[in-house]
PDB file of C-alpha atoms (C1' of nucleotides) in Angstrom:
ATOM      1  CA  MET A 596     149.547 143.976  65.074  1.00 81.00           C
ATOM      2  CA  LYS A 597     152.216 143.638  67.767  1.00 96.00           C
ATOM      3  CA  ILE A 598     152.724 140.577  69.935  1.00 98.00           C
ATOM      4  CA  LEU A 599     152.450 141.025  73.708  1.00 98.00           C
ATOM      5  CA  LYS A 600     155.888 140.869  75.303  1.00 98.00           C
ATOM      6  CA  LYS A 601     157.189 138.937  78.266  1.00 98.00           C
ATOM      7  CA  GLY A 602     157.036 142.024  80.489  1.00 98.00           C
ATOM      8  CA  PHE A 603     153.258 142.230  80.109  1.00 98.00           C
ATOM      9  CA  TYR A 604     152.750 138.788  81.619  1.00 98.00           C
ATOM     10  CA  LYS A 605     155.111 139.408  84.536  1.00 98.00           C
ATOM     11  CA  GLN A 606     152.709 141.928  86.062  1.00 98.00           C
ATOM     12  CA  ASP A 607     150.088 141.194  88.724  1.00 98.00           C
ATOM     13  CA  THR A 608     147.865 138.260  87.682  1.00 98.00           C
ATOM     14  CA  LEU A 609     144.539 140.070  88.068  1.00 98.00           C
ATOM     15  CA  LYS A 610     145.852 143.074  86.139  1.00 98.00           C
ATOM     16  CA  VAL A 611     146.938 140.779  83.308  1.00 98.00           C
ATOM     17  CA  ALA A 612     143.551 139.018  83.390  1.00 98.00           C
ATOM     18  CA  LYS A 613     141.740 142.340  82.911  1.00 98.00           C
ATOM     19  CA  GLU A 614     144.118 143.676  80.277  1.00 98.00           C
ATOM     20  CA  LEU A 615     143.961 140.497  78.209  1.00 98.00           C
ATOM     21  CA  LEU A 616     140.327 141.366  77.425  1.00 98.00           C
ATOM     22  CA  GLY A 617     140.250 142.737  73.880  1.00 98.00           C
ATOM     23  CA  CYS A 618     143.610 141.172  72.986  1.00 98.00           C
ATOM     24  CA  VAL A 619     143.878 138.670  70.151  1.00 98.00           C
ATOM     25  CA  LEU A 620     144.521 134.959  70.573  1.00 98.00           C
ATOM     26  CA  CYS A 621     146.295 133.589  67.467  1.00 98.00           C
ATOM     27  CA  ARG A 622     146.514 129.951  66.437  1.00 98.00           C
ATOM     28  CA  GLN A 623     148.437 128.802  63.382  1.00 97.00           C
ATOM     29  CA  ILE A 624     147.468 125.360  62.090  1.00 96.00           C
ATOM     30  CA  GLY A 625     149.096 124.351  58.839  1.00 93.00           C
ATOM     31  CA  GLY A 626     148.394 127.155  56.402  1.00 94.00           C
ATOM     32  CA  ILE A 627     145.451 128.574  58.306  1.00 96.00           C
ATOM     33  CA  LEU A 628     145.647 131.413  60.841  1.00 97.00           C
ATOM     34  CA  TYR A 629     142.843 131.620  63.376  1.00 97.00           C
ATOM     35  CA  LYS A 630     142.356 134.836  65.368  1.00 97.00           C
ATOM     36  CA  GLY A 631     139.950 135.471  68.215  1.00 97.00           C
ATOM     37  CA  LYS A 632     139.374 138.474  70.461  1.00 97.00           C
ATOM     38  CA  ILE A 633     139.581 137.490  74.114  1.00 98.00           C
ATOM     39  CA  VAL A 634     136.292 138.401  75.805  1.00 97.00           C
ATOM     40  CA  GLU A 635     136.371 136.429  79.075  1.00 98.00           C
ATOM     41  CA  THR A 636     139.151 135.474  81.540  1.00 98.00           C
ATOM     42  CA  GLU A 637     139.669 134.251  85.109  1.00 98.00           C
ATOM     43  CA  GLY A 638     142.652 134.789  87.408  1.00 98.00           C
ATOM     44  CA  TYR A 639     144.289 132.091  89.562  1.00 98.00           C
ATOM     45  CA  THR A 640     147.173 132.600  91.982  1.00 98.00           C
ATOM     46  CA  GLN A 641     149.172 130.201  94.112  1.00 97.00           C
ATOM     47  CA  GLU A 642     147.567 131.440  97.350  1.00 97.00           C
ATOM     48  CA  ASP A 643     144.135 130.699  95.880  1.00 97.00           C
ATOM     49  CA  PRO A 644     142.605 127.378  97.097  1.00 97.00           C
ATOM     50  CA  ALA A 645     140.927 126.856  93.703  1.00 97.00           C
ATOM     51  CA  CYS A 646     144.250 127.062  91.859  1.00 98.00           C
ATOM     52  CA  HIS A 647     146.091 123.987  90.603  1.00 98.00           C
ATOM     53  CA  ALA A 648     149.307 125.451  92.017  1.00 98.00           C
ATOM     54  CA  TYR A 649     147.821 125.851  95.521  1.00 97.00           C
ATOM     55  CA  ARG A 650     149.275 122.575  96.802  1.00 96.00           C
ATOM     56  CA  GLY A 651     152.696 123.245  95.376  1.00 96.00           C
ATOM     57  CA  VAL A 652     154.592 121.911  92.412  1.00 97.00           C
ATOM     58  CA  THR A 653     153.220 118.676  90.949  1.00 97.00           C
ATOM     59  CA  LYS A 654     153.647 117.012  87.615  1.00 96.00           C
ATOM     60  CA  ARG A 655     150.635 118.850  86.230  1.00 97.00           C
ATOM     61  CA  SER A 656     151.076 122.249  87.860  1.00 97.00           C
ATOM     62  CA  SER A 657     154.808 122.615  87.271  1.00 98.00           C
ATOM     63  CA  THR A 658     154.160 124.662  84.123  1.00 98.00           C
ATOM     64  CA  MET A 659     152.470 127.328  86.244  1.00 98.00           C
ATOM     65  CA  PHE A 660     155.698 127.876  88.161  1.00 98.00           C
ATOM     66  CA  GLU A 661     157.660 128.786  85.060  1.00 98.00           C
ATOM     67  CA  GLU A 662     158.246 132.359  83.963  1.00 97.00           C
ATOM     68  CA  GLY A 663     155.220 134.376  82.747  1.00 98.00           C
ATOM     69  CA  GLY A 664     154.533 134.403  79.036  1.00 98.00           C
ATOM     70  CA  ILE A 665     153.980 130.714  78.306  1.00 98.00           C
ATOM     71  CA  ALA A 666     150.866 128.580  77.871  1.00 98.00           C
ATOM     72  CA  TYR A 667     149.534 126.269  80.597  1.00 98.00           C
ATOM     73  CA  ILE A 668     147.153 123.763  79.052  1.00 98.00           C
ATOM     74  CA  TYR A 669     145.582 120.998  81.111  1.00 98.00           C
ATOM     75  CA  PHE A 670     143.313 118.033  80.484  1.00 98.00           C
ATOM     76  CA  THR A 671     140.132 117.650  82.534  1.00 97.00           C
ATOM     77  CA  TYR A 672     136.834 115.755  82.826  1.00 97.00           C
ATOM     78  CA  GLY A 673     138.295 112.953  80.739  1.00 96.00           C
ATOM     79  CA  MET A 674     137.676 114.753  77.458  1.00 97.00           C
ATOM     80  CA  TYR A 675     138.415 118.453  77.595  1.00 98.00           C
ATOM     81  CA  HIS A 676     141.353 120.834  77.567  1.00 98.00           C
ATOM     82  CA  CYS A 677     141.540 124.356  78.989  1.00 98.00           C
ATOM     83  CA  MET A 678     144.065 127.033  78.074  1.00 98.00           C
ATOM     84  CA  ASN A 679     145.786 129.390  80.482  1.00 98.00           C
ATOM     85  CA  VAL A 680     148.505 132.008  80.257  1.00 98.00           C
ATOM     86  CA  VAL A 681     151.207 131.814  82.927  1.00 98.00           C
ATOM     87  CA  THR A 682     151.773 135.151  84.687  1.00 98.00           C
ATOM     88  CA  GLU A 683     154.258 136.861  87.028  1.00 98.00           C
ATOM     89  CA  LYS A 684     157.813 135.750  87.640  1.00 97.00           C
ATOM     90  CA  GLN A 685     159.286 132.273  87.751  1.00 97.00           C
ATOM     91  CA  GLY A 686     158.335 130.346  90.887  1.00 97.00           C
ATOM     92  CA  ARG A 687     155.067 132.206  91.588  1.00 97.00           C
ATOM     93  CA  GLY A 688     152.524 129.671  90.293  1.00 97.00           C
ATOM     94  CA  CYS A 689     149.919 132.018  88.778  1.00 98.00           C
ATOM     95  CA  ALA A 690     147.901 131.933  85.560  1.00 98.00           C
ATOM     96  CA  VAL A 691     144.966 133.419  83.676  1.00 98.00           C
ATOM     97  CA  LEU A 692     142.329 131.091  82.224  1.00 98.00           C
ATOM     98  CA  ILE A 693     141.074 132.065  78.772  1.00 98.00           C
ATOM     99  CA  ARG A 694     137.345 131.309  78.983  1.00 98.00           C
ATOM    100  CA  ALA A 695     135.978 132.708  75.713  1.00 98.00           C
ATOM    101  CA  VAL A 696     136.994 134.437  72.487  1.00 98.00           C
ATOM    102  CA  GLU A 697     135.098 136.192  69.684  1.00 97.00           C
ATOM    103  CA  PRO A 698     136.047 134.795  66.241  1.00 97.00           C
ATOM    104  CA  LEU A 699     137.795 137.397  64.075  1.00 97.00           C
ATOM    105  CA  SER A 700     139.322 135.399  61.227  1.00 96.00           C
ATOM    106  CA  GLY A 701     139.932 131.799  60.204  1.00 96.00           C
ATOM    107  CA  ASN A 702     136.294 130.725  59.966  1.00 89.00           C
ATOM    108  CA  PHE A 703     135.625 129.079  63.316  1.00 94.00           C
ATOM    109  CA  SER A 704     132.898 129.493  65.908  1.00 92.00           C
ATOM    110  CA  ASN A 705     131.459 127.972  69.048  1.00 91.00           C
ATOM    111  CA  THR A 706     134.150 129.407  71.300  1.00 96.00           C
ATOM    112  CA  ASN A 707     132.021 130.582  74.231  1.00 96.00           C
ATOM    113  CA  GLY A 708     133.623 128.333  76.849  1.00 97.00           C
ATOM    114  CA  PRO A 709     137.146 127.251  77.844  1.00 98.00           C
ATOM    115  CA  ALA A 710     136.821 123.630  76.676  1.00 97.00           C
ATOM    116  CA  LYS A 711     134.933 124.568  73.529  1.00 97.00           C
ATOM    117  CA  LEU A 712     137.482 127.099  72.323  1.00 98.00           C
ATOM    118  CA  CYS A 713     140.312 124.607  72.856  1.00 98.00           C
ATOM    119  CA  ARG A 714     138.403 122.027  70.845  1.00 97.00           C
ATOM    120  CA  GLU A 715     137.706 124.490  68.020  1.00 97.00           C
ATOM    121  CA  LEU A 716     141.337 125.584  67.803  1.00 98.00           C
ATOM    122  CA  SER A 717     142.895 122.142  68.399  1.00 97.00           C
ATOM    123  CA  ILE A 718     144.655 123.302  71.546  1.00 98.00           C
ATOM    124  CA  THR A 719     145.903 120.239  73.442  1.00 97.00           C
ATOM    125  CA  ARG A 720     148.575 119.306  75.952  1.00 97.00           C
ATOM    126  CA  THR A 721     151.177 119.136  73.194  1.00 97.00           C
ATOM    127  CA  LEU A 722     151.160 122.951  73.331  1.00 98.00           C
ATOM    128  CA  ASN A 723     151.621 123.035  77.113  1.00 98.00           C
ATOM    129  CA  GLY A 724     154.532 125.241  78.088  1.00 98.00           C
ATOM    130  CA  ILE A 725     155.115 126.885  74.725  1.00 98.00           C
ATOM    131  CA  ASP A 726     156.244 130.504  74.454  1.00 98.00           C
ATOM    132  CA  ILE A 727     153.325 132.728  73.466  1.00 98.00           C
ATOM    133  CA  THR A 728     155.435 135.875  73.082  1.00 98.00           C
ATOM    134  CA  LYS A 729     156.612 134.915  69.639  1.00 97.00           C
ATOM    135  CA  LYS A 730     154.942 133.847  66.435  1.00 97.00           C
ATOM    136  CA  GLY A 731     154.721 130.070  66.131  1.00 97.00           C
ATOM    137  CA  GLU A 732     151.769 127.765  66.735  1.00 98.00           C
ATOM    138  CA  LEU A 733     150.137 129.905  69.420  1.00 98.00           C
ATOM    139  CA  TRP A 734     150.604 133.510  70.529  1.00 98.00           C
ATOM    140  CA  ILE A 735     148.700 136.610  71.705  1.00 98.00           C
ATOM    141  CA  GLU A 736     148.707 140.055  70.073  1.00 98.00           C
ATOM    142  CA  GLU A 737     147.976 143.493  71.507  1.00 97.00           C
ATOM    143  CA  ARG A 738     144.465 144.832  71.947  1.00 95.00           C
ATOM    144  CA  PHE A 739     142.308 144.757  68.846  1.00 83.00           C
ATOM    145  CA  GLU A 740     140.083 147.358  70.464  1.00 88.00           C
ATOM    146  CA  ASN A 741     139.563 148.669  73.980  1.00 94.00           C
ATOM    147  CA  PRO A 742     136.676 146.946  75.785  1.00 96.00           C
ATOM    148  CA  LYS A 743     133.717 149.282  76.358  1.00 94.00           C
ATOM    149  CA  LYS A 744     132.868 147.953  79.780  1.00 97.00           C
ATOM    150  CA  ILE A 745     134.452 145.194  81.850  1.00 97.00           C
ATOM    151  CA  ILE A 746     132.310 143.242  84.316  1.00 97.00           C
ATOM    152  CA  THR A 747     133.998 141.767  87.397  1.00 97.00           C
ATOM    153  CA  THR A 748     132.351 138.782  89.050  1.00 96.00           C
ATOM    154  CA  THR A 749     132.921 135.402  90.677  1.00 96.00           C
ATOM    155  CA  ARG A 750     134.461 132.434  88.890  1.00 96.00           C
ATOM    156  CA  VAL A 751     132.736 129.469  87.286  1.00 96.00           C
ATOM    157  CA  GLY A 752     132.904 125.746  87.987  1.00 95.00           C
ATOM    158  CA  ILE A 753     135.024 125.708  91.151  1.00 95.00           C
ATOM    159  CA  LYS A 754     134.306 124.478  94.678  1.00 93.00           C
ATOM    160  CA  ASP A 755     136.829 126.504  96.723  1.00 95.00           C
ATOM    161  CA  ALA A 756     137.138 130.286  97.006  1.00 95.00           C
ATOM    162  CA  VAL A 757     133.843 130.726  95.174  1.00 94.00           C
ATOM    163  CA  ASP A 758     133.528 134.282  96.481  1.00 95.00           C
ATOM    164  CA  TYR A 759     136.710 135.627  94.847  1.00 97.00           C
ATOM    165  CA  PRO A 760     135.659 138.230  92.224  1.00 97.00           C
ATOM    166  CA  TRP A 761     138.359 137.106  89.804  1.00 98.00           C
ATOM    167  CA  ARG A 762     136.353 136.555  86.630  1.00 97.00           C
ATOM    168  CA  PHE A 763     136.330 139.307  84.024  1.00 98.00           C
ATOM    169  CA  TYR A 764     134.379 139.677  80.810  1.00 97.00           C
ATOM    170  CA  ILE A 765     133.430 142.286  78.233  1.00 97.00           C
ATOM    171  CA  SER A 766     129.898 143.531  78.830  1.00 95.00           C
ATOM    172  CA  ASP A 767     127.241 142.689  76.235  1.00 90.00           C
ATOM    173  CA  ASN A 768     129.488 140.390  74.192  1.00 95.00           C
ATOM    174  CA  LYS A 769     127.532 137.446  72.853  1.00 93.00           C
ATOM    175  CA  TRP A 770     130.530 135.127  72.964  1.00 95.00           C
ATOM    176  CA  VAL A 771     130.879 135.261  76.755  1.00 96.00           C
ATOM    177  CA  SER A 772     130.029 131.857  78.277  1.00 93.00           C
ATOM    178  CA  LYS A 773     126.708 131.389  80.038  1.00 80.00           C
ATOM    179  CA  LYS A 774     126.747 131.559  83.814  1.00 65.00           C
TER     180      LYS A 774
ATOM    181  C1'  DT B1305     111.867 126.792  80.728  1.00 86.44           C
ATOM    182  C1'  DT B1306     115.268 124.964  84.058  1.00 86.44           C
ATOM    183  C1'  DA B1307     117.453 121.005  86.359  1.00 86.44           C
ATOM    184  C1'  DA B1308     119.794 116.604  86.600  1.00 86.44           C
ATOM    185  C1'  DT B1309     122.975 113.410  84.553  1.00 86.44           C
ATOM    186  C1'  DG B1310     126.413 110.837  81.778  1.00 86.44           C
ATOM    187  C1'  DA B1311     130.725 110.895  79.303  1.00 86.44           C
ATOM    188  C1'  DT B1312     135.575 109.668  80.354  1.00 86.44           C
ATOM    189  C1'  DG B1313     140.520 109.645  82.089  1.00 86.44           C
ATOM    190  C1'  DG B1314     144.461 111.996  84.423  1.00 86.44           C
ATOM    191  C1'  DG B1315     145.774 113.769  88.837  1.00 86.44           C
ATOM    192  C1'  DC B1316     145.943 113.643  93.515  1.00 86.44           C
ATOM    193  C1'  DT B1317     144.927 111.972  98.652  1.00 86.44           C
TER     194       DT B1317
ATOM    195  C1'  DG C 710     138.873 105.817  94.980  1.00 86.44           C
ATOM    196  C1'  DC C 711     137.333 110.236  94.476  1.00 86.44           C
ATOM    197  C1'  DC C 712     137.676 114.694  92.414  1.00 86.44           C
ATOM    198  C1'  DC C 713     137.584 117.772  88.502  1.00 86.44           C
ATOM    199  C1'  DA C 714     138.806 125.802  86.261  1.00 86.44           C
ATOM    200  C1'  DT C 715     133.214 121.232  81.261  1.00 86.44           C
ATOM    201  C1'  DC C 716     129.626 120.412  78.014  1.00 86.44           C
ATOM    202  C1'  DA C 717     125.755 118.091  75.571  1.00 86.44           C
ATOM    203  C1'  DT C 718     121.878 115.475  76.288  1.00 86.44           C
ATOM    204  C1'  DT C 719     117.946 114.048  78.649  1.00 86.44           C
ATOM    205  C1'  DA C 720     114.295 114.607  82.014  1.00 86.44           C
ATOM    206  C1'  DA C 721     111.182 117.323  84.625  1.00 86.44           C
ATOM    207  C1'  DA C 722     108.088 121.058  85.388  1.00 86.44           C
TER     208       DA C 722
END
DNA sequence: TTAATGATGGGCT
DNA sequence: GCCCATCATTAAA
């Protein structure tokens, strides 16, 4: 299985969000390798009022302005983490939120939500900014299989730009988070 | 069955 | 001081 290269992430954010569906999120913890097929994503761009990068570079959002191909992981609601993939070129401020994965190997479950999958895979801020285009603690591999049907709809849990159809998920997959 | 609420702390105005 | 790209638990219907 080949690892997705830097060039993949430097494309348009929404294109990356759609094409990440069916790809494999890999997490190495000690001697155990966890793999999960990505089944749900959301796109965020700097021009988007719901995006952390909307108000410019801050301490938290600075990771989003780096070059595509790294992880942006943030802490929220006092107890949860969410994982994103930074997209496009350096200085853009775009990312794709990984909302759900289907467990493939490593014996884990309960990954049908952005905070839940981070908890299951021990993804925390210590991994913020790491390169996901090479094998290490966290990386993403090419499509495990092509999604049968992709549904496009509005995003979850935001107050601004609620009408943007920037959420994508694989139809009929039981691991997709509830609406 | 669905709807309201509490947990809990960093980030931002 | 208020908001938050969430979730599990409790309450209501």
